[in-house]
Amino acid sequence: MHPAVSQSLLVSRRSRLGLYLGASVAGHVVVLLVVALYARFTDGPRVDLSQKPIRATLVRLGKPRDAKLLPRKEQPPPPPPKKVETPPAPPTPAPPKPEPTKVAVPMPGVKAEPKPTPAAKKPEPSKTTSKPTPQKGEANGEDRRKRLFGAFDKFSKSSKQDEELEGAEDGDPHGDSATAEGERYFGLLSSQVRRHYDVADTIPEAERLYLKAQVAVRIDRTGEVLEARLAKASGNALFDSAVLAAVKRASPFSPPPDHLRDVLRKSGVVLEFSP
Amino acid sequence: MNVKALLLSLLLPLAALAQAPVIQISGANFRPLPLAVSAPLVQGDEAKAPAGKLDETLMYDLRASGLFQMLDRASFLADAKEGVTAGSIKFARWADVGAEALVKYTVAQENGELRVEARVFNVGSGREEFKTTHGAPVAVPHKLAHQVADAIYRHFTREPSPFLSRITYVRKSGTNRDVWVADWDGRNAKQVTKGGINLLPALGPDGQVAYTSYRQGQPDLFLQQEEGETVRLKTAEGQMATGVAFSPDGKRVAYSLADGESAQVWVADTNGGNRKRLTDTRYGINSSPSWSPDGKRIAFVSNRGGSPQVYVMNTDGSGVKRLTFQGNYNQTPDWSPRGDLIAFTARDERNAFDLFAVNVETGKITRLTQDQGNNEEPAFSPNGRLILFTSTRNGTPQLFVMTAEGNNQMPLPGQEKGAYLTPDWGR
């Protein structure tokens, strides 16, 4: 045969389409299988936030207590709980802070950083006012920017009132947050929930060792909770309702950063509680 | 290589979508359970009076346990006539007043018997979690109340409550000091001794009462069985026996025997036989024994180091170890039935008597009371969660109860005039 004939398109040749098709289908099946198995055998990225924040206390100036003496209580025995009414302060947003370059929780078009302040310790408005709700019809970007900063300021200040101060929330201005952005937001979530994580004393000590409940939470772009449901019950109904209540009381959360927004809205995040 | 990278880049976003990240949260703040107990639904007018007493006792039990934050009935928003089944309860109204759990109960009287049906609801889930019925003669509503409170307590903690246990103490009236035995809240009190000077009573696990009495001139130990028969525990002639304590199994007693120069700790069978001296110091005091819950060790007070301090030793007298090194006047140790703590009375540098607890393993001392009169003579509840003690914060010494951490300090109800002294908590 003339060599030109063998290259002619008019001559029919054995087709390899079947082979390629087969390989393609097999490849897809493998990919799907691997995905399914991966999802089956991993719990998703785990974030260990059990690390204790560093707490420092300033020791009062004065003579040290004689080691031979019996201890004294720092405070008298706690009186029965009294409700202190904190009047909701007028919603005047604080002025924006001058900005270091590091980004804490980025907003659309805005670089935000929770105020890194141990200084402010004013009585603060109740938490409901700190809800950052972006509103429609805001023409001015500057307005919005101010509002967001005001919200952050209030939030970080009001958190200072609480007993349990978590270091992660404001972090260090020189921290390497740029690489661990996701974890940082999860840390924020965790500390916000933990502040409301109240569990009844009645839960037997033996049970406290193994109680575990999972709450699946979906969060929208403003930090509002779309859905919070018990994904895995602990077996103790009181504990289950306590952790659900903790999530509800802790919401709304801070707005999630850009790259987590979709994940948090669609598949959400699972909070695994143990006492 | 390329294929692998390609695969991974394909897979990872998919996997991220399929699996939500898991954040672990621990370090709960434990605090008393906000509990709403609605006023009883009483069926019939004749049951009203006993139901009132029952309710009072029930509420005191739950409140004094320290495990519940009892919500004020005046704040309740629910309809007073609301039903007692999950279907008829508007749980949102209970959630609005802060309740996490709700107790509803009915009281009825038939044929001289008072009957209670109590239900516990989880306000969060709106489900009935527990139901219990109890009955008792109309004459003893407090007994019924303790039973109901115990059932509720057990439901939540899965451990026995202290509400069915008994206490003993000395009450001063005129020149007499008499031993009394009462329910854990001081109600239903019965006088054990009739006049004279009687001191330092102890309650055994089977309800036996032992105390020091001067009824035969010399102070000596007496033991009253539950049935009422009283025997004298023979101790040596001319010596003063005080501070008796029952071993956890109730078969042995420890006490302190004083002569002119010193006081030593002894143990004996409850009939006085098999006596053995555990301490042997030429001078000074060894007194106030208290058994560990396993019955293998005894805590006591000794001034062998110069000032009274709390020591522990084995029940054969070996292995003596000093436990407290702070303060210069530590006395009346009581070993927690949980084993980890020994509560004691100490005089601080301001000359105030207050209660402290020392960790048996670490020796760490924590303060339980402060700046409220003199507080003395701690006695642990049988489950180790509460401490009974005397306090002069209202004038004469009265009986108070608080949690083992020193919280929720409350006087026992219905105490009369005259000092209440040296309580002990039985089972």
Coordinates of C-alpha atoms in Angstrom, one line a residue, chain A residues 30-31 34-35 38-40 42-50 65-78 81 164 186-187 189-190 193-205 207-208 212 214 235-239 241-242 245 249 263-264 266-275, chain B residues 7 10-12 14-34 66-69 97 100-101 122-125 127 129 153 155-159 322 325-330 338 344 346-350 354 356 365-372 385 405-409:
Chain A
V30 CA -12.2 5.8 40.8
V31 CA -12.4 9.5 41.5
V34 CA -12.0 8.1 46.4
V35 CA -14.2 11.1 47.2
Y38 CA -12.4 10.2 51.9
A39 CA -15.6 11.6 53.2
R40 CA -16.4 8.4 54.9
T42 CA -12.2 11.6 57.7
D43 CA -14.0 13.9 60.0
G44 CA -12.9 16.9 58.0
P45 CA -10.2 19.2 59.2
R46 CA -9.9 19.1 63.0
V47 CA -9.0 22.2 64.9
D48 CA -7.6 21.7 68.3
L49 CA -8.5 24.7 70.4
S50 CA -8.1 23.2 73.7
R65 CA 0.9 37.1 103.2
D66 CA 2.7 35.0 105.8
A67 CA 2.9 31.4 104.5
K68 CA 2.1 30.2 108.0
L69 CA -1.2 31.9 108.0
L70 CA -4.4 30.3 106.8
P71 CA -5.6 31.4 103.4
R72 CA -8.2 34.1 102.9
K73 CA -10.8 34.2 100.2
E74 CA -10.2 36.8 97.6
Q75 CA -13.9 37.6 97.7
P76 CA -16.5 36.9 100.2
P77 CA -18.7 34.0 99.4
P78 CA -20.8 34.9 96.4
P81 CA -27.1 36.2 91.9
E164 CA -13.1 34.1 80.8
F186 CA -12.9 29.1 64.2
G187 CA -11.0 30.2 67.3
L189 CA -16.3 31.1 67.1
S190 CA -15.1 28.7 69.8
V193 CA -19.5 29.9 72.3
R194 CA -17.4 29.0 75.3
R195 CA -18.4 32.2 77.0
H196 CA -22.0 31.0 77.1
Y197 CA -21.1 27.4 77.6
D198 CA -23.0 26.9 80.9
V199 CA -23.7 23.4 82.0
A200 CA -25.8 22.3 85.0
D201 CA -24.0 21.1 88.1
T202 CA -26.4 18.2 88.4
I203 CA -24.6 16.2 85.6
P204 CA -22.9 13.3 87.4
E205 CA -19.2 13.5 87.6
E207 CA -20.8 11.2 83.0
R208 CA -18.7 14.3 82.6
K212 CA -19.9 14.4 73.9
Q214 CA -22.2 17.7 68.3
G235 CA -27.3 10.8 75.8
N236 CA -27.9 13.3 78.5
A237 CA -30.9 15.5 77.5
L238 CA -29.9 18.3 79.8
F239 CA -26.4 18.5 78.3
S241 CA -30.1 21.4 75.5
A242 CA -27.4 23.2 77.3
A245 CA -28.6 27.0 74.3
R249 CA -26.9 32.7 73.2
V263 CA -18.5 26.8 53.4
L264 CA -20.1 28.1 56.5
K266 CA -23.6 25.7 52.8
S267 CA -22.2 22.9 54.9
G268 CA -21.6 24.9 58.0
V269 CA -19.4 23.9 60.9
V270 CA -19.7 21.2 63.6
L271 CA -19.1 22.2 67.2
E272 CA -18.2 19.2 69.3
F273 CA -18.8 19.8 72.9
S274 CA -17.4 18.0 75.9
P275 CA -17.7 19.2 79.5
Chain B
L7 CA -6.5 14.2 41.5
L10 CA -10.0 17.8 42.2
L11 CA -10.7 16.0 45.4
L12 CA -10.0 18.5 48.1
L14 CA -15.2 18.3 47.0
A15 CA -14.2 16.8 50.3
A16 CA -14.4 20.2 52.0
L17 CA -17.9 20.6 50.7
A18 CA -18.9 17.2 51.9
Q19 CA -17.6 17.5 55.4
A20 CA -18.0 20.4 57.7
P21 CA -15.0 21.3 59.8
V22 CA -15.2 20.1 63.4
I23 CA -14.4 22.5 66.2
Q24 CA -13.9 21.0 69.7
I25 CA -15.1 22.9 72.6
S26 CA -14.6 22.0 76.2
G27 CA -14.2 23.7 79.5
A28 CA -17.9 24.2 80.4
N29 CA -18.8 26.5 83.2
F30 CA -20.6 24.4 85.7
R31 CA -23.3 26.2 87.6
P32 CA -26.5 25.3 89.4
L33 CA -29.4 24.1 87.2
P34 CA -32.1 26.8 86.8
G66 CA -26.8 23.7 96.0
L67 CA -27.3 22.0 92.7
F68 CA -30.3 23.9 91.7
Q69 CA -31.0 27.6 91.1
V97 CA -38.2 32.8 82.9
E100 CA -34.0 24.7 81.9
A101 CA -35.9 22.0 83.8
N122 CA -36.8 19.3 80.0
V123 CA -37.8 22.8 79.0
G124 CA -35.4 22.9 76.0
S125 CA -36.8 19.8 74.4
R127 CA -40.3 16.4 76.9
E129 CA -38.2 13.0 81.3
Y153 CA -32.2 14.6 93.0
H155 CA -33.0 11.7 88.5
F156 CA -30.6 14.5 87.8
T157 CA -27.4 13.4 89.6
R158 CA -27.9 9.6 89.5
E159 CA -26.6 9.4 93.0
R322 CA 0.9 15.9 109.7
F325 CA 1.0 23.5 108.2
Q326 CA -0.9 26.8 108.2
G327 CA -2.6 28.4 111.1
N328 CA -1.9 27.7 114.7
Y329 CA -5.3 26.4 116.0
N330 CA -6.8 23.7 113.7
R338 CA -15.6 11.1 98.9
F344 CA -11.8 21.4 109.8
A346 CA -9.4 26.9 112.4
R347 CA -8.8 30.1 114.2
D348 CA -7.3 32.6 111.8
E349 CA -5.0 35.5 112.6
R350 CA -8.0 37.8 113.3
D354 CA -13.8 29.5 110.3
F356 CA -11.4 25.2 105.9
I365 CA -6.0 24.3 102.2
T366 CA -9.0 26.2 100.9
R367 CA -11.2 28.5 102.9
L368 CA -14.9 27.8 103.1
T369 CA -16.3 30.5 105.3
Q370 CA -15.1 34.0 106.0
D371 CA -16.2 37.2 107.8
Q372 CA -19.5 35.9 109.0
R385 CA -21.6 17.3 98.6
E405 CA -17.0 24.3 98.2
G406 CA -18.5 26.8 100.7
N407 CA -21.3 28.1 98.5
N408 CA -25.0 28.5 99.2
Q409 CA -24.8 28.9 103.0

